[in-house]
């Protein structure tokens, strides 16, 4: 009888917990190691809380491990962007067809759901407060230090319990799911022919809150709200408790210029006036200075594996800026793609790992680029009439040729078309859209000219005027 293979999953976030579920279903003995405490036992979880936008790729990965329905029932559908103009005008821009939507889901609740699901699987053991201190990827060896944990009693006293010991682990496969600042990737970077790049954008982010008003949502619920201001923007996603989580994205030098409560109020009243009564003046002043703005990094690397012993996924392999809402969805799709390759190659890690690197890296690089592009669209392009016209033409062409023409956002968020294929297809479609718009403009010009000619025919030779219009139309269309 073949010996059961073991996997050490480093990182107990969304992708790590998801992978534990997948690997267990394939008969592996899984040990998951997380540096933090078990978030299910914590009252407050420090770190990022940017709401997550769950879409097709993430849902398909959840469905494969039987968790889609459980997660979706706690989500809130968002059918469109709701643009907040400076003058207070609201205008929705649908994401796709009337029945297409992305979902606002709570990061912590989703992580807790995945951890519990993993823990309930056979042969999965969760180890918290295990910080990776060294590893030998070629030999499948890991060293952890058990970090001290603390308990608070009712009087506010803090007591230390267990911790400080070192733990040595040997595993058939090491899976690095330990985030954008991955310790596993740090060891891979030292290897020859490992490609790595990272880019911090000049913008940071800060989170604010719109509380419920009279026990209800303060804004329309089924939208991702956006305040686009060209060089910066603010977004808001709905929560189950009827609040909204707002995220302000702005250049760090602009954050640095706001130093007092009066500066905060002056800035928000000038740039986001309709948000001030929603947030509350005192809450805005207090929250703004509670925590500093945090950086946003994009990471690309390849390959994702070391022989048949180690592989990285999720942010460890391809951290991206959050502007396409694909960070989690791409990470979950990593798990699904890896599982599909495992199925195809019979769980042979010596074949599966290099194949995963070859298949997945071009897609991950593509979505990192798309996420950068979408920041410009969200904070600036949505203010452009040309952009809005293109959106309408996209929708029209998709309705006429649904299998041939698929809008970029639809391909990314409502399909599993590979990301790099999406980019190539979108470039070709852009040419078609531009030509369609030019043709519409030409027809409009021709139609307007014809009406003018009819109106003037009483005073001028109609034949000479219509001949001139036809000649101009020919020139435009050429």
Tab-separated table of C-alpha atoms in Angstrom:
chain	number	residue	atom	x	y	z
A	1	UNK	CA	0.000	0.000	0.000
A	2	UNK	CA	1.375	3.403	-0.989
A	3	UNK	CA	2.381	5.609	1.905
A	4	UNK	CA	0.150	8.641	2.461
A	5	UNK	CA	1.936	11.796	1.278
A	6	UNK	CA	2.169	14.818	3.532
A	7	UNK	CA	1.789	18.524	2.751
A	8	UNK	CA	2.862	21.441	4.913
A	9	UNK	CA	0.736	24.477	4.068
A	10	UNK	CA	2.447	27.649	5.274
A	11	UNK	CA	-0.156	30.366	5.825
A	12	UNK	CA	-3.653	30.091	7.227
A	13	UNK	CA	-5.259	32.901	5.264
A	14	UNK	CA	-7.856	32.475	2.548
A	15	UNK	CA	-5.742	30.568	0.019
A	16	UNK	CA	-3.968	28.405	2.604
A	17	UNK	CA	-7.226	27.281	4.197
A	18	UNK	CA	-8.748	26.660	0.769
A	19	UNK	CA	-5.781	24.540	-0.295
A	20	UNK	CA	-6.049	22.462	2.882
A	21	UNK	CA	-9.586	21.534	1.800
A	22	UNK	CA	-8.501	20.622	-1.733
A	23	UNK	CA	-5.474	18.594	-0.670
A	24	UNK	CA	-7.429	16.655	1.921
A	25	UNK	CA	-9.926	15.623	-0.752
A	26	UNK	CA	-7.000	14.130	-2.697
A	27	UNK	CA	-5.903	11.972	0.207
A	28	UNK	CA	-2.937	14.002	1.477
A	29	UNK	CA	-2.106	14.394	5.142
A	30	UNK	CA	-2.217	18.179	5.598
A	31	UNK	CA	-0.615	20.276	8.324
A	32	UNK	CA	-1.380	23.978	8.099
A	33	UNK	CA	0.934	26.417	9.902
A	34	UNK	CA	-0.120	29.987	10.662
A	35	UNK	CA	2.010	32.603	12.422
A	36	UNK	CA	-0.984	34.397	13.960
A	37	UNK	CA	-3.381	33.212	16.602
A	38	UNK	CA	-6.554	31.458	15.503
A	39	UNK	CA	-8.696	34.361	14.301
A	40	UNK	CA	-11.827	32.432	15.282
A	41	UNK	CA	-10.904	32.983	18.927
A	42	UNK	CA	-9.880	36.648	18.616
A	43	UNK	CA	-12.129	39.597	19.371
A	44	UNK	CA	-10.199	41.990	17.122
A	45	UNK	CA	-8.108	40.927	14.127
A	46	UNK	CA	-5.411	43.400	13.183
A	47	UNK	CA	-4.433	43.904	9.566
A	48	UNK	CA	-6.287	44.455	6.328
A	49	UNK	CA	-10.056	44.434	6.259
A	50	UNK	CA	-10.690	45.706	2.732
A	51	UNK	CA	-13.947	44.070	1.737
A	52	UNK	CA	-13.655	41.338	-0.812
A	53	UNK	CA	-15.549	41.149	-4.093
A	54	UNK	CA	-16.343	37.520	-4.855
A	55	UNK	CA	-16.907	36.708	-8.522
A	56	UNK	CA	-17.039	33.737	-10.889
A	57	UNK	CA	-13.512	32.375	-10.455
A	58	UNK	CA	-13.688	32.407	-6.679
A	59	UNK	CA	-17.169	30.921	-6.656
A	60	UNK	CA	-16.116	28.055	-8.919
A	61	UNK	CA	-13.242	27.221	-6.562
A	62	UNK	CA	-15.565	27.314	-3.543
A	63	UNK	CA	-18.101	25.160	-5.376
A	64	UNK	CA	-15.535	22.414	-6.001
A	65	UNK	CA	-15.037	21.976	-2.230
A	66	UNK	CA	-18.730	22.350	-1.396
A	67	UNK	CA	-18.567	25.816	0.182
A	68	UNK	CA	-20.109	28.106	-2.430
A	69	UNK	CA	-23.647	28.119	-1.023
A	70	UNK	CA	-22.443	28.701	2.541
A	71	UNK	CA	-20.316	31.686	1.524
A	72	UNK	CA	-22.798	33.202	-0.919
A	73	UNK	CA	-25.654	33.272	1.613
A	74	UNK	CA	-23.584	35.689	3.725
A	75	UNK	CA	-22.653	37.907	0.765
A	76	UNK	CA	-24.366	40.990	-0.664
A	77	UNK	CA	-24.867	41.183	-4.454
A	78	UNK	CA	-23.523	44.271	-6.240
A	79	UNK	CA	-24.963	44.693	-9.737
A	80	UNK	CA	-23.262	47.941	-10.693
A	81	UNK	CA	-20.875	50.703	-9.759
A	82	UNK	CA	-22.656	53.711	-8.280
A	83	UNK	CA	-20.701	56.808	-9.233
A	84	UNK	CA	-20.823	59.750	-6.820
A	85	UNK	CA	-20.033	62.916	-8.757
A	86	UNK	CA	-18.650	65.970	-7.020
A	87	UNK	CA	-21.991	67.773	-7.377
A	88	UNK	CA	-23.824	64.936	-5.620
A	89	UNK	CA	-25.244	63.327	-8.762
A	90	UNK	CA	-25.494	59.538	-8.604
A	91	UNK	CA	-25.163	57.428	-11.742
A	92	UNK	CA	-24.998	53.631	-11.927
A	93	UNK	CA	-22.749	51.787	-14.378
A	94	UNK	CA	-23.831	48.104	-14.589
A	95	UNK	CA	-21.127	45.438	-14.406
A	96	UNK	CA	-22.788	43.348	-17.085
A	97	UNK	CA	-26.226	41.972	-17.866
A	98	UNK	CA	-29.075	42.588	-15.436
A	99	UNK	CA	-28.578	39.197	-13.745
A	100	UNK	CA	-24.788	39.491	-13.387
A	101	UNK	CA	-23.267	40.664	-10.119
A	102	UNK	CA	-20.237	40.418	-7.887
A	103	UNK	CA	-20.631	39.864	-4.136
A	104	UNK	CA	-19.375	41.852	-1.179
A	105	UNK	CA	-18.087	39.341	1.387
A	106	UNK	CA	-16.481	39.867	4.766
A	107	UNK	CA	-12.808	38.864	4.788
A	108	UNK	CA	-12.712	37.620	8.369
A	109	UNK	CA	-15.941	35.624	8.165
A	110	UNK	CA	-14.789	33.981	4.933
A	111	UNK	CA	-11.421	33.096	6.464
A	112	UNK	CA	-13.128	31.608	9.525
A	113	UNK	CA	-15.477	29.578	7.302
A	114	UNK	CA	-12.539	28.150	5.348
A	115	UNK	CA	-10.510	27.336	8.484
A	116	UNK	CA	-13.448	25.509	10.043
A	117	UNK	CA	-14.114	23.611	6.813
A	118	UNK	CA	-10.445	22.592	6.622
A	119	UNK	CA	-10.366	21.532	10.269
A	120	UNK	CA	-13.395	19.297	9.746
A	121	UNK	CA	-11.730	17.440	6.871
A	122	UNK	CA	-9.970	14.145	7.495
A	123	UNK	CA	-6.202	14.297	7.989
A	124	UNK	CA	-6.036	18.089	8.331
A	125	UNK	CA	-4.375	19.612	11.392
A	126	UNK	CA	-4.182	23.356	12.041
A	127	UNK	CA	-1.170	24.774	13.906
A	128	UNK	CA	-1.453	28.405	15.007
A	129	UNK	CA	1.265	30.707	16.363
A	130	UNK	CA	3.890	28.840	14.318
A	131	UNK	CA	6.240	31.368	12.738
A	132	UNK	CA	8.511	30.066	9.964
A	133	UNK	CA	12.136	30.827	10.768
A	134	UNK	CA	13.989	28.734	8.174
A	135	UNK	CA	13.442	26.133	5.481
A	136	UNK	CA	15.254	23.823	3.090
A	137	UNK	CA	12.926	23.639	0.117
A	138	UNK	CA	14.864	20.915	-1.724
A	139	UNK	CA	14.609	18.581	1.270
A	140	UNK	CA	11.096	19.559	2.324
A	141	UNK	CA	12.255	20.748	5.747
A	142	UNK	CA	10.752	23.608	7.749
A	143	UNK	CA	11.612	25.164	11.108
A	144	UNK	CA	9.007	27.031	13.131
A	145	UNK	CA	9.097	28.929	16.362
A	146	UNK	CA	5.975	28.646	18.456
A	147	UNK	CA	5.200	32.243	19.262
A	148	UNK	CA	3.946	33.173	22.725
A	149	UNK	CA	0.218	33.775	23.012
A	150	UNK	CA	-1.510	36.020	25.481
A	151	UNK	CA	-4.818	35.896	27.324
A	152	UNK	CA	-6.652	38.840	28.806
A	153	UNK	CA	-8.598	38.364	32.005
A	154	UNK	CA	-11.585	40.457	33.010
A	155	UNK	CA	-9.360	42.926	34.825
A	156	UNK	CA	-7.305	43.675	31.748
A	157	UNK	CA	-4.255	41.735	32.941
A	158	UNK	CA	-2.167	39.956	30.303
A	159	UNK	CA	-0.751	36.488	30.873
A	160	UNK	CA	1.685	34.567	28.660
A	161	UNK	CA	0.950	30.935	27.935
A	162	UNK	CA	3.113	28.345	26.131
A	163	UNK	CA	5.548	29.369	23.441
A	164	UNK	CA	9.159	29.881	22.516
A	165	UNK	CA	9.898	26.291	21.433
A	166	UNK	CA	11.276	25.387	18.008
A	167	UNK	CA	9.556	22.798	15.833
A	168	UNK	CA	11.179	20.913	12.941
A	169	UNK	CA	8.955	19.555	10.172
A	170	UNK	CA	9.654	17.388	7.122
A	171	UNK	CA	7.024	17.084	4.411
A	172	UNK	CA	6.625	15.658	0.919
A	173	UNK	CA	5.330	19.015	-0.309
A	174	UNK	CA	5.687	22.557	1.019
A	175	UNK	CA	2.936	24.912	-0.116
A	176	UNK	CA	3.656	28.604	0.429
A	177	UNK	CA	0.412	30.514	0.911
A	178	UNK	CA	1.881	33.092	3.262
A	179	UNK	CA	0.956	36.327	1.525
A	180	UNK	CA	2.598	39.226	-0.272
A	181	UNK	CA	5.607	39.233	2.066
A	182	UNK	CA	5.997	35.458	1.828
A	183	UNK	CA	8.781	33.826	3.843
A	184	UNK	CA	8.709	30.834	1.483
A	185	UNK	CA	9.175	33.083	-1.545
A	186	UNK	CA	12.036	34.832	0.216
A	187	UNK	CA	13.917	31.529	0.167
A	188	UNK	CA	13.004	30.906	-3.473
A	189	UNK	CA	14.379	34.328	-4.478
A	190	UNK	CA	17.869	33.128	-3.464
A	191	UNK	CA	17.769	30.396	-6.067
A	192	UNK	CA	19.339	30.917	-9.519
A	193	UNK	CA	17.030	31.723	-12.432
A	194	UNK	CA	14.192	32.787	-10.193
A	195	UNK	CA	12.558	35.916	-11.611
A	196	UNK	CA	11.141	38.416	-9.165
A	197	UNK	CA	9.862	41.986	-9.274
A	198	UNK	CA	7.772	44.155	-7.006
A	199	UNK	CA	6.282	47.599	-7.428
A	200	UNK	CA	4.828	49.881	-4.795
A	201	UNK	CA	2.411	52.328	-6.342
A	202	UNK	CA	2.578	55.928	-5.059
A	203	UNK	CA	-0.907	55.555	-3.571
A	204	UNK	CA	-1.834	54.192	-0.167
A	205	UNK	CA	-5.182	53.311	1.336
A	206	UNK	CA	-7.119	54.108	4.488
A	207	UNK	CA	-10.337	52.564	5.759
A	208	UNK	CA	-13.347	54.445	7.092
A	209	UNK	CA	-16.907	53.405	7.963
A	210	UNK	CA	-20.429	54.503	7.139
A	211	UNK	CA	-22.561	53.228	10.036
A	212	UNK	CA	-26.211	52.205	9.655
A	213	UNK	CA	-28.639	55.124	9.723
A	214	UNK	CA	-31.759	54.444	11.806
A	215	UNK	CA	-30.969	50.753	11.619
A	216	UNK	CA	-30.813	50.653	7.818
A	217	UNK	CA	-28.216	51.039	5.074
A	218	UNK	CA	-27.300	54.706	4.600
A	219	UNK	CA	-26.838	54.252	0.824
A	220	UNK	CA	-28.266	52.044	-1.901
A	221	UNK	CA	-27.228	48.527	-0.969
A	222	UNK	CA	-26.601	46.534	-4.156
A	223	UNK	CA	-23.804	48.685	-5.534
A	224	UNK	CA	-20.091	49.216	-5.219
A	225	UNK	CA	-20.039	52.960	-4.540
A	226	UNK	CA	-17.217	54.985	-6.099
A	227	UNK	CA	-16.212	58.617	-5.649
A	228	UNK	CA	-13.815	59.069	-8.629
A	229	UNK	CA	-11.643	62.165	-8.430
A	230	UNK	CA	-9.068	61.493	-11.186
A	231	UNK	CA	-5.868	61.297	-9.090
A	232	UNK	CA	-7.542	59.546	-6.177
A	233	UNK	CA	-10.834	57.944	-5.220
A	234	UNK	CA	-12.940	56.469	-2.468
A	235	UNK	CA	-15.019	53.285	-2.649
A	236	UNK	CA	-17.636	51.726	-0.368
A	237	UNK	CA	-18.866	48.133	-0.091
A	238	UNK	CA	-21.904	47.012	1.934
A	239	UNK	CA	-21.648	44.795	5.016
A	240	UNK	CA	-24.126	42.382	6.574
A	241	UNK	CA	-24.491	44.634	9.651
A	242	UNK	CA	-25.872	47.355	7.332
A	243	UNK	CA	-22.717	49.446	7.486
A	244	UNK	CA	-20.423	50.256	4.575
A	245	UNK	CA	-16.648	49.893	4.594
A	246	UNK	CA	-15.110	52.881	2.824
A	247	UNK	CA	-11.589	52.802	1.446
A	248	UNK	CA	-9.800	55.990	0.467
A	249	UNK	CA	-7.058	55.487	-2.138
A	250	UNK	CA	-4.784	58.479	-2.506
A	251	UNK	CA	-1.125	59.432	-3.125
A	252	UNK	CA	0.925	59.341	0.065
A	253	UNK	CA	1.999	62.957	-0.384
A	254	UNK	CA	-1.661	63.992	-0.230
A	255	UNK	CA	-2.177	61.967	2.936
A	256	UNK	CA	0.874	63.716	4.408
A	257	UNK	CA	-0.609	67.160	3.760
A	258	UNK	CA	-3.631	66.461	5.979
A	259	UNK	CA	-2.383	67.023	9.525
A	260	UNK	CA	-5.323	68.205	11.651
A	261	UNK	CA	-9.011	67.526	12.120
A	262	UNK	CA	-9.785	70.798	10.368
A	263	UNK	CA	-7.648	69.686	7.411
A	264	UNK	CA	-9.658	66.457	7.225
A	265	UNK	CA	-12.983	68.267	7.219
A	266	UNK	CA	-11.825	70.821	4.679
A	267	UNK	CA	-10.571	68.076	2.341
A	268	UNK	CA	-13.693	65.895	2.591
A	269	UNK	CA	-16.112	68.822	2.293
A	270	UNK	CA	-14.299	69.915	-0.855
A	271	UNK	CA	-13.723	66.524	-2.494
A	272	UNK	CA	-16.337	64.120	-1.038
A	273	UNK	CA	-19.052	66.420	0.370
A	274	UNK	CA	-21.904	63.901	0.248
A	275	UNK	CA	-19.893	61.392	2.305
A	276	UNK	CA	-19.433	63.621	5.357
A	277	UNK	CA	-22.978	63.307	6.789
A	278	UNK	CA	-22.840	59.569	6.054
A	279	UNK	CA	-19.600	59.021	7.970
A	280	UNK	CA	-20.202	61.611	10.678
A	281	UNK	CA	-17.887	64.542	11.362
A	282	UNK	CA	-16.485	63.321	14.692
A	283	UNK	CA	-16.078	59.745	13.474
A	284	UNK	CA	-14.278	60.989	10.353
A	285	UNK	CA	-11.796	63.059	12.347
A	286	UNK	CA	-11.138	60.242	14.814
A	287	UNK	CA	-10.825	57.399	12.313
A	288	UNK	CA	-8.655	59.309	9.865
A	289	UNK	CA	-5.823	59.621	12.379
A	290	UNK	CA	-6.312	56.265	14.098
A	291	UNK	CA	-4.051	54.336	11.729
A	292	UNK	CA	-1.598	55.512	9.050
A	293	UNK	CA	-2.350	54.862	5.371
A	294	UNK	CA	-1.049	51.493	4.211
A	295	UNK	CA	0.970	50.736	1.057
A	296	UNK	CA	-0.139	48.805	-2.014
A	297	UNK	CA	2.294	46.436	-3.707
A	298	UNK	CA	2.243	44.395	-6.899
A	299	UNK	CA	4.443	41.273	-7.039
A	300	UNK	CA	5.393	39.137	-10.028
A	301	UNK	CA	7.679	36.114	-9.986
A	302	UNK	CA	8.375	32.797	-11.708
A	303	UNK	CA	8.665	29.881	-11.557
A	304	UNK	CA	6.275	29.065	-8.734
A	305	UNK	CA	7.879	25.772	-7.762
A	306	UNK	CA	11.075	24.090	-6.589
A	307	UNK	CA	11.507	20.582	-8.085
A	308	UNK	CA	8.704	18.386	-6.709
A	309	UNK	CA	9.015	19.744	-3.174
A	310	UNK	CA	7.634	23.282	-2.976
A	311	UNK	CA	5.122	25.591	-4.656
A	312	UNK	CA	3.706	29.049	-3.931
A	313	UNK	CA	0.226	30.388	-4.654
A	314	UNK	CA	-1.978	33.388	-3.957
A	315	UNK	CA	-0.337	36.652	-2.940
A	316	UNK	CA	2.921	34.793	-2.288
A	317	UNK	CA	3.119	34.206	-6.053
A	318	UNK	CA	1.298	37.249	-7.438
A	319	UNK	CA	0.263	39.992	-5.035
A	320	UNK	CA	-1.741	42.616	-6.880
A	321	UNK	CA	-3.313	45.981	-6.217
A	322	UNK	CA	-7.018	45.591	-5.326
A	323	UNK	CA	-8.606	47.533	-8.161
A	324	UNK	CA	-10.016	44.644	-10.176
A	325	UNK	CA	-11.309	42.771	-7.153
A	326	UNK	CA	-9.387	39.702	-8.342
A	327	UNK	CA	-6.774	39.113	-5.638
A	328	UNK	CA	-8.846	36.575	-3.726
A	329	UNK	CA	-10.561	35.244	-6.852
A	330	UNK	CA	-7.224	34.654	-8.555
A	331	UNK	CA	-5.837	33.003	-5.411
A	332	UNK	CA	-8.848	30.705	-5.171
A	333	UNK	CA	-8.543	29.915	-8.880
A	334	UNK	CA	-4.897	28.941	-8.205
A	335	UNK	CA	-6.224	26.199	-5.912
A	336	UNK	CA	-8.724	25.066	-8.531
A	337	UNK	CA	-6.179	25.080	-11.375
A	338	UNK	CA	-3.677	23.154	-9.230
A	339	UNK	CA	-6.377	20.592	-8.428
A	340	UNK	CA	-7.301	20.274	-12.117
A	341	UNK	CA	-3.649	19.652	-12.998
A	342	UNK	CA	-3.394	17.117	-10.171
A	343	UNK	CA	-6.386	15.306	-11.639
A	344	UNK	CA	-4.903	15.370	-15.129
A	345	UNK	CA	-1.455	14.152	-14.038
A	346	UNK	CA	-2.517	11.660	-11.387
A	347	UNK	CA	-1.148	13.531	-8.343
A	348	UNK	CA	2.418	13.120	-9.657
A	349	UNK	CA	4.098	16.092	-7.973
A	350	UNK	CA	7.191	15.849	-10.185
A	351	UNK	CA	4.933	16.687	-13.149
A	352	UNK	CA	2.232	18.746	-11.457
A	353	UNK	CA	4.455	21.457	-9.964
A	354	UNK	CA	6.342	22.475	-13.147
A	355	UNK	CA	3.097	22.303	-15.136
A	356	UNK	CA	1.416	24.634	-12.635
A	357	UNK	CA	4.232	27.172	-13.051
A	358	UNK	CA	3.986	27.034	-16.842
A	359	UNK	CA	0.194	27.292	-16.924
A	360	UNK	CA	-0.416	29.804	-14.174
A	361	UNK	CA	2.368	32.388	-14.321
A	362	UNK	CA	1.272	34.098	-17.592
A	363	UNK	CA	-2.247	34.413	-16.233
A	364	UNK	CA	-1.094	35.805	-12.886
A	365	UNK	CA	1.158	38.359	-14.581
A	366	UNK	CA	-1.760	39.379	-16.808
A	367	UNK	CA	-4.189	40.023	-13.947
A	368	UNK	CA	-1.525	42.000	-12.061
A	369	UNK	CA	-1.322	44.286	-15.107
A	370	UNK	CA	-5.101	44.484	-15.451
A	371	UNK	CA	-5.436	45.452	-11.781
A	372	UNK	CA	-3.048	48.359	-12.340
A	373	UNK	CA	-5.022	49.463	-15.391
A	374	UNK	CA	-8.356	49.285	-13.589
A	375	UNK	CA	-7.260	51.836	-10.995
A	376	UNK	CA	-7.117	54.427	-13.770
A	377	UNK	CA	-10.556	53.327	-14.963
A	378	UNK	CA	-12.120	53.519	-11.484
A	379	UNK	CA	-10.691	56.868	-10.392
A	380	UNK	CA	-10.617	58.669	-13.753
A	381	UNK	CA	-12.122	56.967	-16.812
A	382	UNK	CA	-15.620	56.663	-15.318
A	383	UNK	CA	-15.762	60.468	-15.521
A	384	UNK	CA	-15.165	60.368	-19.296
A	385	UNK	CA	-18.005	60.524	-21.808
A	386	UNK	CA	-15.875	58.540	-24.245
A	387	UNK	CA	-15.511	55.743	-21.661
A	388	UNK	CA	-19.262	55.688	-21.010
A	389	UNK	CA	-19.941	55.576	-24.747
A	390	UNK	CA	-17.531	52.664	-25.107
A	391	UNK	CA	-19.342	50.822	-22.302
A	392	UNK	CA	-22.634	51.181	-24.162
A	393	UNK	CA	-21.100	50.007	-27.412
A	394	UNK	CA	-19.540	47.047	-25.531
A	395	UNK	CA	-22.958	46.069	-24.203
A	396	UNK	CA	-24.567	46.485	-27.633
A	397	UNK	CA	-21.969	44.353	-29.436
A	398	UNK	CA	-22.151	41.702	-26.699
A	399	UNK	CA	-25.946	41.561	-27.095
A	400	UNK	CA	-25.613	41.174	-30.866
A	401	UNK	CA	-22.651	38.730	-30.808
A	402	UNK	CA	-22.570	37.173	-27.294
A	403	UNK	CA	-20.127	34.416	-28.212
A	404	UNK	CA	-17.859	36.529	-30.362
A	405	UNK	CA	-17.695	39.811	-28.439
A	406	UNK	CA	-17.352	39.674	-24.640
A	407	UNK	CA	-16.600	42.896	-22.695
A	408	UNK	CA	-13.324	42.945	-20.760
A	409	UNK	CA	-14.962	43.138	-17.330
A	410	UNK	CA	-17.303	40.273	-18.198
A	411	UNK	CA	-14.386	38.065	-19.246
A	412	UNK	CA	-12.508	38.821	-16.024
A	413	UNK	CA	-15.338	38.666	-13.493
A	414	UNK	CA	-18.019	36.441	-15.029
A	415	UNK	CA	-15.990	33.757	-16.787
A	416	UNK	CA	-12.946	31.551	-16.352
A	417	UNK	CA	-11.325	32.615	-19.602
A	418	UNK	CA	-7.615	32.654	-18.835
A	419	UNK	CA	-6.404	36.102	-17.839
A	420	UNK	CA	-3.712	36.366	-20.512
A	421	UNK	CA	-6.253	35.316	-23.161
A	422	UNK	CA	-8.578	38.010	-21.822
A	423	UNK	CA	-5.965	40.692	-22.477
A	424	UNK	CA	-5.252	39.492	-26.013
A	425	UNK	CA	-8.950	39.240	-26.849
A	426	UNK	CA	-9.687	42.658	-25.334
A	427	UNK	CA	-7.024	44.331	-27.494
A	428	UNK	CA	-8.635	42.968	-30.658
A	429	UNK	CA	-12.093	43.959	-29.453
A	430	UNK	CA	-10.926	47.500	-28.708
A	431	UNK	CA	-10.219	47.968	-32.407
A	432	UNK	CA	-13.753	46.821	-33.237
A	433	UNK	CA	-15.270	49.163	-30.624
A	434	UNK	CA	-13.257	52.154	-31.848
A	435	UNK	CA	-14.266	51.470	-35.430
A	436	UNK	CA	-17.915	51.067	-34.390
A	437	UNK	CA	-17.905	54.401	-32.565
A	438	UNK	CA	-16.270	56.160	-35.503
A	439	UNK	CA	-18.852	54.660	-37.831
A	440	UNK	CA	-21.676	55.830	-35.556
A	441	UNK	CA	-20.198	59.313	-35.463
A	442	UNK	CA	-19.915	59.309	-39.223
A	443	UNK	CA	-23.511	58.155	-39.662
A	444	UNK	CA	-24.635	60.829	-37.229
A	445	UNK	CA	-22.742	63.447	-39.197
A	446	UNK	CA	-24.216	62.186	-42.447
A	447	UNK	CA	-27.729	62.125	-41.011
A	448	UNK	CA	-27.386	65.630	-39.615
A	449	UNK	CA	-26.011	66.896	-42.884
A	450	UNK	CA	-28.845	65.315	-44.816
A	451	UNK	CA	-31.469	66.994	-42.627
A	452	UNK	CA	-29.694	70.312	-43.036
A	453	UNK	CA	-29.659	69.812	-46.779
A	454	UNK	CA	-33.386	69.166	-46.842
A	455	UNK	CA	-33.998	72.304	-44.826
A	456	UNK	CA	-31.890	74.418	-47.187
A	457	UNK	CA	-33.126	72.856	-50.415
A	458	UNK	CA	-35.680	75.603	-50.867
A	459	UNK	CA	-32.849	78.083	-51.327
A	460	UNK	CA	-30.013	75.960	-52.740
A	461	UNK	CA	-29.534	73.277	-55.329
A	462	UNK	CA	-30.341	70.050	-53.436
A	463	UNK	CA	-28.363	67.834	-55.789
A	464	UNK	CA	-25.109	69.697	-55.258
A	465	UNK	CA	-25.548	69.620	-51.457
A	466	UNK	CA	-26.364	65.895	-51.253
A	467	UNK	CA	-23.416	65.114	-53.517
A	468	UNK	CA	-21.168	67.055	-51.132
A	469	UNK	CA	-22.560	65.147	-48.093
A	470	UNK	CA	-21.994	61.768	-49.755
A	471	UNK	CA	-18.424	62.730	-50.614
A	472	UNK	CA	-17.743	63.798	-47.002
A	473	UNK	CA	-19.241	60.547	-45.665
A	474	UNK	CA	-17.026	58.503	-47.959
A	475	UNK	CA	-13.962	60.327	-46.664
A	476	UNK	CA	-14.934	59.816	-43.006
A	477	UNK	CA	-15.676	56.096	-43.428
A	478	UNK	CA	-12.403	55.523	-45.237
